[in-house]
Amino acid sequence: MTPEAPHIDWAGLSPIVALTAGGIVVLAAGLFRGAWLRRYGVPLLTLLTLGATAGLSIWQWGEDKAIVSRALAVDDLAMFLNLLFCAGAIAAVVLALRDSSPEESGHGEWHALLISSVLGMTVLASAQNLVVVFLGFELLSIPLYVMCATNLRRSKSLESGLKYLIVGSVGSATLLYGLAMIYGATGATGFEQIATALSSQAGLIDDPLTLTGIGLIVVGFCFKVSAAPFHQWTPDVYEGAPTPVTAFMAVATKAAAFGAFVRLFDVALIDAATNWSPLLAAVAVASIVVGNVGALTQTSLKRLLAWSSIAQAGYMLAAVVVADREGVEALAFYLAVYLVMNLAAFAVIVARERETPFGDDIRSLAGLGASRPALAWPMTLAMLSLAGIPATAGFIGKFTLIGATVDGGYTWLGVAIVVGSMLSLYYYLRVVAAMWLSDVPVPAAREPVPAIAGGSPELDAAADPEDGAGQDAGPDRPVSQAEATAVAVLFGAATLFFGILPSPLFDLARDAGSALGLL
Amino acid sequence: MDIGWYLAVSALVFCTGAGGVLVRRNPLVILLCLELMLNAANLALVAFARMHGSGDGQIFALIVMVVAACEVTIGLGVIVAIHRRRLPVDVDELRELRG
């Protein structure tokens, strides 16, 4: 008797297969000697892989099935998030084309790490099993730890890599211990079986094991989505990491972690909602307050966006607390909007880091409105959108979030979002004012230490002539940043477009929201 | 033997690891403490697998071991890179980035 081979749904697995194959090809292509192939061929192959993954995800749109013995879900929520990861990664590849970090760490390795991180996100977004949740988290985090440290000559980058590694691993270990407790309480690792066990066995919801498990899982997830009070690593890591990596990390990690968050809590643990919703609501409010207050005094743009991302994590947590279809819809919509507006802002920061000697300081934006309107407009739109000003995508996103909280019976969380947004206007408008209301500063002769080179400038200048040239460039010196400008304009335009015509994106978010089968 | 004892040991190991991460300053020791936290979870998983009489927990523990090895490898790599830049290998001294 020959054993029956299990049925493998290759169509459902195709995005994962494409990413795995692409990662291997990119890593191998990086080994070739030709400089042109490494510099342009590897990014091109990476873009092809990501494009193919996005295409396969669109192809699988509308499917609703569970594959690999029900451990992975292929549904619209997973596919929607796949598209977000691919968009974030494509933007990161384009922004990194002339960055020093792939140069220093090897193009093949850098891009292969990026692809494996996207692979981890894809796995996490469709996880239907505790084992897969943990595996997905680690698969997305471990490459990111390395990518943060890829500016090998810049001590800040190495420091941020080590900090992220330690804090991220503590988060993972806490999460894992929580997952073990849930397994111990319910005796199952599949989300559906956990939900069945929690609803059928009396007293299991208030079992000490379940409660400890939920508490530890919440802590682990808060580390990953950078929610208060587990947010302290965020500003340091965002500032120290190479900016294209920061851009990718900020938008894609958040989307993946919230995808897993919503699946685990709103599907597997939904019957224990009375126990976890007050906890999550408190974390959401704490994040909104801490993030917005922390951002008020920042002068580094990357740190400012890091604090703002803590506040935004609080807004999005409110949608998880609501735990109904409308909440998931609002979350999916907001994640897409968050991606668009943050990528526009980060693209401008990348361009200005190379054009001015101020690094990512807010001074690098001074007078941008007059000198580079093609960069100033996307940044303005991104800031207004993050603050939630009408006619931008961020307004529609906040509007749906607040609508979901009010309909879900958490009006006070909606009020917290509104108050947080009002507070955030101060620091977002400070950036806008720096661009349009101040003059171009004259840099002092020797004072500037650009973030892009730092450490030992002589070494860097010798190793990378492009960066050496960028160091001496005054604010008026025309340096072509065509690809960063293109990314900024594209996502800036998208911010405006989805602010005026949100319905195409909203239809996608509605499909994604109904995938979980909530009321 | 009662499962409670296994859980007690596991919780003790987890707390030792978490405490070590908080108070120790050498990144190598911190990595060791992270290993303790992960292995505490492994112990709990295997104990629960025995209690429920299913293999899920043991498979989970095997996967965790692989992941833990990856994490340590990356951690050692970063520490070597820091050492090469002659930065202090002491997490309290690494404060160019201030929260």
Coordinates of C-alpha atoms in Angstrom, one line a residue:
Chain A
M1 CA 0.0 0.0 0.0
T2 CA 1.5 3.3 -1.0
P3 CA 0.8 6.3 1.3
E4 CA -1.6 8.8 -0.2
A5 CA 0.2 12.1 -0.7
P6 CA -1.7 15.1 0.8
H7 CA -3.5 17.4 -1.6
I8 CA -1.5 20.6 -2.1
D9 CA -3.4 23.7 -3.2
W10 CA -0.6 25.3 -5.3
A11 CA -2.9 28.2 -6.4
G12 CA -3.5 29.2 -2.8
L13 CA 0.2 28.8 -2.0
S14 CA 1.4 30.7 -5.1
P15 CA 2.2 34.1 -3.4
I16 CA 4.4 32.2 -0.8
V17 CA 6.0 30.1 -3.5
A18 CA 6.8 33.1 -5.6
L19 CA 8.4 34.9 -2.7
T20 CA 10.5 31.9 -1.7
A21 CA 11.7 31.3 -5.2
G22 CA 12.3 35.0 -5.8
G23 CA 14.4 35.3 -2.6
I24 CA 16.6 32.4 -3.7
V25 CA 17.1 33.8 -7.2
V26 CA 17.9 37.2 -5.9
L27 CA 20.4 35.9 -3.4
A28 CA 22.1 33.9 -6.1
A29 CA 22.1 36.8 -8.6
G30 CA 23.9 38.9 -5.9
L31 CA 26.9 36.5 -6.2
F32 CA 27.7 37.4 -9.8
R33 CA 30.7 39.5 -10.4
G34 CA 29.3 42.1 -12.8
A35 CA 28.8 45.4 -10.9
W36 CA 25.9 46.3 -13.2
L37 CA 24.1 43.1 -12.4
R38 CA 24.5 43.5 -8.7
R39 CA 23.5 47.2 -8.7
Y40 CA 20.6 47.1 -11.1
G41 CA 19.9 43.5 -11.9
V42 CA 19.2 42.5 -8.3
P43 CA 16.8 45.3 -7.6
L44 CA 15.1 44.6 -10.9
L45 CA 14.7 40.9 -10.0
T46 CA 13.4 41.9 -6.6
L47 CA 10.8 44.2 -8.2
L48 CA 9.8 41.4 -10.5
T49 CA 9.3 39.0 -7.5
L50 CA 7.2 41.5 -5.6
G51 CA 5.2 42.4 -8.7
A52 CA 4.6 38.7 -9.4
T53 CA 3.5 38.2 -5.7
A54 CA 1.1 41.1 -6.0
G55 CA -0.3 39.7 -9.3
L56 CA -0.8 36.3 -7.8
S57 CA -2.6 37.9 -4.8
I58 CA -4.9 39.7 -7.1
W59 CA -5.5 36.4 -8.9
Q60 CA -6.5 34.7 -5.7
W61 CA -8.9 37.6 -4.8
G62 CA -12.3 36.4 -3.9
E63 CA -11.1 32.9 -2.8
D64 CA -12.0 31.8 0.7
K65 CA -10.2 28.6 1.6
A66 CA -7.9 27.2 4.2
I67 CA -4.8 25.4 3.0
V68 CA -2.0 23.4 4.5
S69 CA -4.2 21.4 6.9
R70 CA -6.1 24.6 7.7
A71 CA -3.0 26.4 9.0
L72 CA -3.1 29.2 6.4
A73 CA -6.2 31.1 5.2
V74 CA -6.4 32.3 1.7
D75 CA -9.1 35.0 1.9
D76 CA -9.5 38.6 0.9
L77 CA -8.0 40.0 4.1
A78 CA -4.8 38.1 3.6
M79 CA -4.7 39.1 -0.1
F80 CA -5.4 42.7 0.7
L81 CA -2.6 42.8 3.2
N82 CA -0.3 41.0 0.7
L83 CA -0.8 43.9 -1.7
L84 CA 0.1 46.3 1.1
F85 CA 3.3 44.4 1.9
C86 CA 4.3 44.4 -1.8
A87 CA 3.6 48.1 -2.2
G88 CA 5.7 48.9 0.8
A89 CA 8.6 46.6 -0.3
I90 CA 8.5 48.0 -3.9
A91 CA 8.8 51.5 -2.5
A92 CA 11.7 50.5 -0.2
V93 CA 13.6 48.9 -3.2
V94 CA 13.1 52.0 -5.3
L95 CA 14.2 54.3 -2.4
A96 CA 17.2 52.1 -1.7
L97 CA 18.5 52.2 -5.3
R98 CA 21.2 54.7 -4.5
D99 CA 21.3 54.1 -0.8
S100 CA 24.6 53.1 0.9
S101 CA 23.1 50.2 2.9
P102 CA 22.7 47.7 0.1
E103 CA 26.1 48.7 -1.1
E104 CA 27.8 48.0 2.2
S105 CA 26.0 44.8 3.0
G106 CA 25.8 43.4 -0.5
H107 CA 22.9 43.9 -2.9
G108 CA 22.0 40.3 -3.1
E109 CA 21.8 39.8 0.7
W110 CA 19.9 43.1 1.3
H111 CA 17.2 42.4 -1.2
A112 CA 16.9 38.7 -0.3
L113 CA 16.4 39.7 3.3
L114 CA 13.7 42.2 2.2
I115 CA 12.0 39.4 0.3
S116 CA 12.1 37.0 3.2
S117 CA 10.7 39.6 5.5
V118 CA 7.8 40.1 3.0
L119 CA 7.4 36.3 3.0
G120 CA 7.1 36.3 6.8
M121 CA 4.4 39.0 6.5
T122 CA 2.5 37.0 4.0
V123 CA 2.6 33.9 6.2
L124 CA 1.6 36.0 9.2
A125 CA -1.3 37.7 7.4
S126 CA -2.9 34.3 6.6
A127 CA -2.0 32.5 9.8
Q128 CA -4.7 30.3 11.2
N129 CA -2.7 28.4 13.7
L130 CA -0.6 29.4 16.8
V131 CA 2.5 27.8 15.4
V132 CA 2.2 29.7 12.1
V133 CA 1.6 33.0 14.0
F134 CA 4.9 32.5 15.8
L135 CA 6.8 31.4 12.7
G136 CA 5.4 34.3 10.7
F137 CA 6.4 36.8 13.3
E138 CA 10.0 35.5 13.5
L139 CA 10.3 35.2 9.7
L140 CA 9.4 38.8 9.3
S141 CA 11.4 40.1 12.3
I142 CA 14.7 38.3 12.0
P143 CA 15.5 39.7 8.5
L144 CA 14.4 43.2 9.7
Y145 CA 16.9 43.0 12.6
V146 CA 19.7 42.5 10.1
M147 CA 18.4 45.1 7.7
C148 CA 18.4 47.7 10.4
A149 CA 22.1 47.1 10.9
T150 CA 23.0 47.1 7.2
N151 CA 24.8 50.5 7.3
L152 CA 27.8 48.6 8.6
R153 CA 30.0 51.7 9.0
R154 CA 27.5 53.8 10.9
S155 CA 27.4 53.0 14.6
K156 CA 23.8 54.3 14.9
S157 CA 22.7 51.7 12.4
L158 CA 24.4 48.8 14.3
E159 CA 23.1 50.1 17.6
S160 CA 19.5 50.2 16.2
G161 CA 19.9 46.7 14.9
L162 CA 21.0 45.3 18.3
K163 CA 18.3 47.2 20.1
Y164 CA 15.6 46.0 17.8
L165 CA 17.0 42.5 18.1
I166 CA 16.8 42.5 21.8
V167 CA 13.5 44.2 22.2
G168 CA 11.9 42.3 19.4
S169 CA 13.1 39.0 20.8
V170 CA 11.7 39.8 24.2
G171 CA 8.4 40.5 22.5
S172 CA 8.6 37.2 20.6
A173 CA 9.4 35.2 23.7
T174 CA 6.6 36.8 25.7
L175 CA 4.2 36.2 22.8
L176 CA 5.4 32.6 22.6
Y177 CA 4.8 32.0 26.3
G178 CA 1.3 33.4 25.9
L179 CA 0.6 31.1 22.9
A180 CA 1.8 28.2 25.0
M181 CA -0.7 29.1 27.7
I182 CA -3.5 29.3 25.2
Y183 CA -2.5 25.9 23.8
G184 CA -2.4 24.5 27.4
A185 CA -5.9 25.9 28.2
T186 CA -7.6 24.8 25.0
G187 CA -5.5 21.8 23.9
A188 CA -5.5 23.1 20.3
T189 CA -3.3 25.2 18.1
G190 CA -5.8 25.9 15.2
F191 CA -7.8 29.1 15.5
E192 CA -11.1 27.4 14.8
Q193 CA -10.6 24.6 17.4
I194 CA -9.5 27.3 19.9
A195 CA -12.7 29.2 19.3
T196 CA -14.8 26.0 19.5
A197 CA -13.1 25.0 22.8
L198 CA -13.6 28.5 24.3
S199 CA -17.3 28.6 23.4
S200 CA -18.1 25.0 24.3
Q201 CA -16.3 24.4 27.6
A202 CA -17.8 26.2 30.5
G203 CA -15.4 28.2 32.7
L204 CA -12.6 28.0 30.2
I205 CA -12.8 31.7 29.4
D206 CA -12.1 32.7 33.0
D207 CA -9.5 30.0 33.4
P208 CA -6.2 31.4 34.9
L209 CA -4.3 29.8 32.0
T210 CA -6.4 31.5 29.4
L211 CA -6.2 34.8 31.2
T212 CA -2.4 34.6 31.6
G213 CA -2.1 33.6 27.9
I214 CA -4.2 36.5 26.7
G215 CA -2.2 39.0 28.9
L216 CA 1.1 37.7 27.6
I217 CA -0.1 37.7 24.0
V218 CA -1.3 41.3 24.3
V219 CA 2.1 42.3 25.6
G220 CA 3.9 40.5 22.8
F221 CA 1.7 42.0 20.1
C222 CA 2.2 45.5 21.7
F223 CA 5.9 45.1 21.3
K224 CA 5.5 44.3 17.7
V225 CA 3.0 47.0 16.7
S226 CA 4.8 49.5 19.0
A227 CA 1.9 50.3 21.2
A228 CA 2.4 52.0 24.6
P229 CA 3.8 51.0 27.2
F230 CA 6.0 48.8 25.1
H231 CA 7.0 51.4 22.5
Q232 CA 10.3 52.7 23.8
W233 CA 12.4 51.0 21.1
T234 CA 10.4 52.6 18.2
P235 CA 12.1 56.1 18.0
D236 CA 15.6 54.7 18.4
V237 CA 15.2 52.0 15.8
Y238 CA 13.4 54.2 13.3
E239 CA 16.1 56.8 13.6
G240 CA 19.1 54.5 13.4
A241 CA 17.9 52.2 10.6
P242 CA 18.7 53.2 7.0
T243 CA 15.7 55.3 5.9
P244 CA 14.4 53.0 3.1
V245 CA 14.3 50.2 5.7
T246 CA 12.6 52.4 8.2
A247 CA 9.9 53.2 5.6
F248 CA 9.3 49.5 4.9
M249 CA 9.4 48.6 8.5
A250 CA 7.0 51.4 9.5
V251 CA 4.2 50.5 7.1
A252 CA 4.5 46.8 6.3
T253 CA 5.3 45.4 9.8
K254 CA 2.4 47.3 11.2
A255 CA 0.0 45.9 8.6
A256 CA 1.2 42.4 9.1
A257 CA 1.1 42.6 12.9
F258 CA -2.4 44.1 12.8
G259 CA -3.5 41.4 10.4
A260 CA -2.4 38.7 12.8
F261 CA -3.9 40.7 15.8
V262 CA -7.3 40.9 14.2
R263 CA -7.3 37.2 13.2
L264 CA -6.2 35.9 16.6
F265 CA -8.3 38.1 18.8
D266 CA -11.4 38.6 16.6
V267 CA -11.6 34.9 15.5
A268 CA -9.8 32.6 17.9
L269 CA -10.3 34.5 21.1
I270 CA -13.6 36.2 20.3
D271 CA -15.5 34.4 23.1
A272 CA -13.1 35.8 25.7
A273 CA -13.7 39.3 24.4
T274 CA -15.1 40.5 27.7
N275 CA -11.7 39.7 29.2
W276 CA -9.4 41.3 26.6
S277 CA -11.3 44.2 25.3
P278 CA -10.9 46.5 28.4
L279 CA -7.2 45.7 28.3
L280 CA -6.8 46.5 24.6
A281 CA -8.9 49.6 25.0
A282 CA -6.6 50.8 27.7
V283 CA -3.5 50.1 25.6
A284 CA -5.1 52.0 22.7
V285 CA -5.8 55.1 24.8
A286 CA -2.3 54.9 26.3
S287 CA -0.7 54.7 22.9
I288 CA -2.7 57.6 21.6
V289 CA -1.7 59.8 24.5
V290 CA 2.0 58.7 24.7
G291 CA 2.6 58.8 21.0
N292 CA 1.1 62.3 20.5
V293 CA 2.8 63.8 23.5
G294 CA 6.1 62.2 22.7
A295 CA 6.0 63.6 19.2
L296 CA 5.5 67.2 20.3
T297 CA 9.1 68.0 21.0
Q298 CA 10.9 66.0 18.3
T299 CA 13.2 67.7 15.8
S300 CA 14.3 64.6 13.9
L301 CA 11.7 63.7 11.2
K302 CA 12.2 60.0 11.6
R303 CA 11.7 60.2 15.3
L304 CA 8.7 62.3 14.8
L305 CA 7.2 59.8 12.5
A306 CA 8.1 57.0 15.0
W307 CA 6.2 58.7 17.7
S308 CA 3.3 59.4 15.4
S309 CA 3.3 55.7 14.4
I310 CA 2.8 54.9 18.1
A311 CA -0.2 57.1 18.2
Q312 CA -1.5 55.7 14.9
A313 CA -1.1 52.2 16.4
G314 CA -3.4 53.3 19.1
Y315 CA -6.0 54.5 16.6
M316 CA -5.9 51.1 14.8
L317 CA -6.1 49.2 18.1
A318 CA -9.4 50.8 18.6
A319 CA -10.7 49.0 15.5
V320 CA -9.4 45.6 16.9
V321 CA -11.3 46.3 20.2
V322 CA -14.6 46.8 18.4
A323 CA -14.3 43.2 17.0
D324 CA -17.0 43.4 14.4
R325 CA -17.0 43.4 10.6
E326 CA -17.1 47.2 10.5
G327 CA -14.1 47.4 12.7
V328 CA -12.1 45.1 10.5
E329 CA -13.1 47.1 7.4
A330 CA -12.0 50.3 9.0
L331 CA -8.7 48.7 10.1
A332 CA -8.0 47.4 6.6
F333 CA -8.8 50.8 5.1
Y334 CA -6.7 52.6 7.6
L335 CA -3.7 50.3 7.1
A336 CA -3.8 51.1 3.4
V337 CA -4.1 54.8 4.0
Y338 CA -1.3 54.7 6.6
L339 CA 0.9 53.0 4.1
V340 CA 0.3 55.6 1.4
M341 CA 0.8 58.7 3.6
N342 CA 3.8 57.3 5.4
L343 CA 5.6 56.3 2.2
A344 CA 5.1 59.8 0.8
A345 CA 6.7 61.3 3.9
F346 CA 9.6 58.8 4.0
A347 CA 10.4 59.3 0.3
V348 CA 10.8 63.0 0.9
I349 CA 13.0 62.3 3.9
V350 CA 15.2 60.0 1.8
A351 CA 15.5 62.7 -0.9
R352 CA 16.4 65.4 1.6
E353 CA 18.9 63.3 3.5
R354 CA 20.9 63.1 0.3
E355 CA 20.4 66.7 -0.8
T356 CA 21.1 68.5 2.4
P357 CA 23.7 68.1 5.2
F358 CA 21.1 68.1 7.9
G359 CA 20.2 64.4 7.8
D360 CA 16.7 63.8 8.8
D361 CA 16.5 66.9 11.0
I362 CA 13.5 69.1 10.4
R363 CA 15.9 71.8 9.2
S364 CA 16.4 69.8 6.0
L365 CA 12.9 70.7 5.0
A366 CA 13.3 74.5 5.4
G367 CA 12.3 76.5 2.4
L368 CA 11.4 73.3 0.5
G369 CA 8.1 74.9 -0.7
A370 CA 10.0 77.5 -2.8
S371 CA 13.0 75.3 -3.9
R372 CA 11.5 71.9 -4.5
P373 CA 7.6 72.0 -4.8
A374 CA 7.6 68.5 -6.2
L375 CA 8.9 67.3 -2.7
A376 CA 7.1 69.9 -0.6
W377 CA 3.6 69.0 -1.9
P378 CA 3.7 65.3 -1.2
M379 CA 5.2 66.0 2.3
T380 CA 2.4 68.6 3.0
L381 CA -0.3 66.2 1.9
A382 CA 1.2 63.4 3.9
M383 CA 1.4 65.5 7.1
L384 CA -2.2 66.9 6.6
S385 CA -3.4 63.3 6.0
L386 CA -1.7 62.0 9.1
A387 CA -3.3 64.7 11.1
G388 CA -6.7 63.9 9.5
I389 CA -7.5 67.1 7.6
P390 CA -10.5 66.7 5.2
A391 CA -9.9 66.0 1.5
T392 CA -7.0 63.7 2.4
A393 CA -7.1 60.0 2.7
G394 CA -6.2 60.2 6.4
F395 CA -9.5 62.0 7.1
I396 CA -11.6 59.3 5.5
G397 CA -9.5 56.7 7.4
K398 CA -10.1 58.4 10.8
F399 CA -13.7 58.9 9.9
T400 CA -14.3 55.2 9.3
L401 CA -12.4 54.3 12.4
I402 CA -14.4 56.7 14.6
G403 CA -17.6 55.5 12.9
A404 CA -16.7 51.8 13.7
T405 CA -15.9 52.6 17.4
V406 CA -19.2 54.5 17.8
D407 CA -21.3 51.8 16.2
G408 CA -19.5 49.2 18.2
G409 CA -20.4 50.8 21.5
Y410 CA -17.0 52.3 22.2
T411 CA -17.9 56.0 21.8
W412 CA -15.2 57.1 24.3
L413 CA -12.5 55.4 22.2
G414 CA -13.8 57.5 19.2
V415 CA -13.5 60.6 21.4
A416 CA -9.9 59.6 22.3
I417 CA -9.1 59.4 18.6
V418 CA -10.5 62.9 18.0
V419 CA -8.6 64.4 21.0
G420 CA -5.4 62.6 19.9
S421 CA -5.8 64.0 16.3
M422 CA -6.2 67.5 17.6
L423 CA -3.0 67.2 19.7
S424 CA -1.2 65.8 16.7
L425 CA -2.0 68.9 14.6
Y426 CA 0.7 70.8 16.5
Y427 CA 3.6 68.7 15.4
Y428 CA 2.4 67.8 11.9
L429 CA 1.7 71.5 11.1
R430 CA 5.2 72.4 12.4
V431 CA 6.6 70.3 9.6
V432 CA 4.4 72.0 7.1
A433 CA 5.3 75.4 8.4
A434 CA 9.1 74.5 8.2
M435 CA 8.6 73.8 4.5
W436 CA 6.5 76.8 3.4
L437 CA 7.3 79.6 6.0
S438 CA 11.0 79.4 6.6
D439 CA 14.0 80.3 4.5
V440 CA 16.7 77.9 3.3
P441 CA 19.3 77.7 6.0
V442 CA 23.0 78.2 5.3
P443 CA 24.9 75.2 6.7
A444 CA 28.0 75.9 8.8
A445 CA 31.3 75.0 7.3
R446 CA 32.2 71.8 9.2
E447 CA 29.4 71.3 11.6
P448 CA 27.1 69.1 9.6
V449 CA 27.2 65.4 10.2
P450 CA 24.8 63.8 7.7
A451 CA 23.0 60.8 9.0
I452 CA 23.6 58.9 5.8
A453 CA 27.4 58.7 6.4
G454 CA 28.1 59.5 10.0
G455 CA 30.8 57.4 11.8
S456 CA 34.0 57.8 9.8
P457 CA 33.4 60.1 6.9
E458 CA 36.8 59.6 5.2
L459 CA 36.2 55.8 5.0
D460 CA 32.7 56.3 3.6
A461 CA 33.8 58.9 1.1
A462 CA 36.6 56.6 -0.1
A463 CA 34.3 53.6 -0.3
D464 CA 31.3 55.2 -1.9
P465 CA 32.0 58.2 -4.1
E466 CA 28.3 59.0 -4.5
D467 CA 27.8 59.6 -0.8
G468 CA 31.0 61.5 -0.5
A469 CA 29.6 63.9 -3.1
G470 CA 26.3 64.1 -1.3
Q471 CA 28.0 65.2 1.8
D472 CA 29.4 68.3 0.4
A473 CA 26.3 69.2 -1.5
G474 CA 24.8 72.5 -0.3
P475 CA 21.1 72.9 -0.2
D476 CA 21.0 74.6 -3.6
R477 CA 23.2 72.2 -5.4
P478 CA 21.0 70.3 -7.8
V479 CA 21.2 66.6 -7.0
S480 CA 18.9 64.4 -9.0
Q481 CA 16.7 62.4 -6.7
A482 CA 14.4 61.3 -9.5
E483 CA 13.3 58.0 -8.1
A484 CA 12.7 59.3 -4.5
T485 CA 10.8 62.3 -6.0
A486 CA 8.7 59.9 -8.1
V487 CA 7.8 57.8 -5.1
A488 CA 6.9 60.9 -3.1
V489 CA 4.7 62.3 -5.9
L490 CA 3.0 59.0 -6.6
F491 CA 2.1 58.4 -2.9
G492 CA 1.3 62.0 -2.3
A493 CA -1.1 61.9 -5.3
A494 CA -2.6 58.7 -3.9
T495 CA -3.2 60.4 -0.5
L496 CA -5.2 63.2 -2.3
F497 CA -6.9 60.7 -4.6
F498 CA -8.2 58.4 -1.9
G499 CA -9.2 61.5 0.1
I500 CA -11.5 62.7 -2.6
L501 CA -12.5 59.4 -4.2
P502 CA -12.2 56.7 -1.4
S503 CA -14.7 54.3 -2.9
P504 CA -12.3 52.1 -4.9
L505 CA -10.2 51.5 -1.9
F506 CA -13.2 51.2 0.3
D507 CA -14.7 48.4 -1.8
L508 CA -11.4 46.4 -1.4
A509 CA -11.4 47.1 2.4
R510 CA -15.1 45.9 2.5
D511 CA -14.2 42.6 0.9
A512 CA -11.2 42.2 3.2
G513 CA -13.4 43.1 6.2
S514 CA -16.0 40.5 5.4
A515 CA -13.4 37.7 5.1
L516 CA -13.4 36.9 8.8
G517 CA -17.1 36.1 8.9
L518 CA -17.8 38.5 11.8
L519 CA -21.2 40.1 12.2
Chain B
M1 CA 3.7 13.9 38.4
D2 CA 1.3 16.8 38.4
I3 CA 1.6 19.2 35.5
G4 CA 1.7 22.1 38.0
W5 CA 5.3 21.4 38.8
Y6 CA 6.4 21.5 35.2
L7 CA 4.6 24.8 34.8
A8 CA 6.2 26.2 38.0
V9 CA 9.7 25.4 36.7
S10 CA 8.8 26.8 33.4
A11 CA 7.5 30.0 34.9
L12 CA 10.6 30.3 37.1
V13 CA 12.9 29.9 34.1
F14 CA 10.9 32.5 32.1
C15 CA 11.1 35.0 35.0
T16 CA 14.8 34.4 35.3
G17 CA 15.3 35.1 31.6
A18 CA 13.1 38.2 31.7
G19 CA 14.9 39.5 34.8
G20 CA 18.2 38.8 33.2
V21 CA 17.3 40.8 30.0
L22 CA 16.3 43.7 32.2
V23 CA 19.3 43.9 34.5
R24 CA 22.3 42.4 32.6
R25 CA 24.3 44.8 30.4
N26 CA 26.4 42.5 28.2
P27 CA 24.5 41.7 25.0
L28 CA 25.9 38.1 25.0
V29 CA 24.4 37.5 28.4
I30 CA 21.1 39.1 27.2
L31 CA 21.1 36.7 24.3
L32 CA 21.5 33.8 26.8
C33 CA 18.6 35.2 28.9
L34 CA 16.4 35.4 25.7
E35 CA 17.2 31.7 25.1
L36 CA 16.0 31.0 28.7
M37 CA 12.7 32.7 27.9
L38 CA 12.2 30.7 24.7
N39 CA 13.2 27.5 26.4
A40 CA 10.8 28.1 29.3
A41 CA 8.0 28.3 26.7
N42 CA 9.3 25.1 25.2
L43 CA 9.1 23.3 28.5
A44 CA 5.5 24.5 29.0
L45 CA 4.6 23.4 25.4
V46 CA 6.0 19.9 25.9
A47 CA 4.3 19.6 29.3
F48 CA 1.0 20.7 27.8
A49 CA 1.4 18.3 24.9
R50 CA 1.9 15.5 27.4
M51 CA -1.2 16.6 29.3
H52 CA -3.4 16.8 26.3
G53 CA -1.9 13.7 24.7
S54 CA -1.4 15.4 21.4
G55 CA 1.7 16.0 19.4
D56 CA 1.0 19.6 18.5
G57 CA 2.9 21.1 21.4
Q58 CA 6.0 19.0 20.7
I59 CA 6.0 20.1 17.0
F60 CA 5.6 23.7 18.2
A61 CA 8.6 23.3 20.5
L62 CA 10.8 21.8 17.7
I63 CA 10.0 24.8 15.5
V64 CA 10.8 27.2 18.4
M65 CA 14.2 25.6 18.7
V66 CA 15.0 26.3 15.0
V67 CA 13.8 29.9 15.4
A68 CA 15.8 30.4 18.6
A69 CA 19.0 29.2 16.8
C70 CA 18.3 31.7 14.0
E71 CA 17.8 34.5 16.5
V72 CA 21.1 33.8 18.3
T73 CA 23.0 33.6 15.1
I74 CA 21.8 37.0 14.0
G75 CA 22.4 38.4 17.5
L76 CA 26.0 37.1 17.5
G77 CA 26.5 38.5 14.0
V78 CA 25.4 42.0 15.1
I79 CA 27.6 41.8 18.2
V80 CA 30.6 40.9 16.0
A81 CA 29.9 43.8 13.7
I82 CA 29.7 46.2 16.7
H83 CA 32.9 44.8 18.0
R84 CA 34.6 45.4 14.7
R85 CA 33.6 49.1 14.8
R86 CA 35.2 49.1 18.3
L87 CA 32.0 50.3 19.9
P88 CA 31.5 49.3 23.5
V89 CA 29.9 45.9 23.9
D90 CA 27.7 47.1 26.8
V91 CA 24.1 48.0 26.2
D92 CA 24.2 50.9 28.7
E93 CA 27.1 52.5 26.7
L94 CA 25.1 52.2 23.4
R95 CA 23.2 55.5 23.8
E96 CA 23.9 57.5 20.7
L97 CA 20.1 57.1 20.1
R98 CA 18.2 58.4 23.1
G99 CA 14.5 57.7 23.6

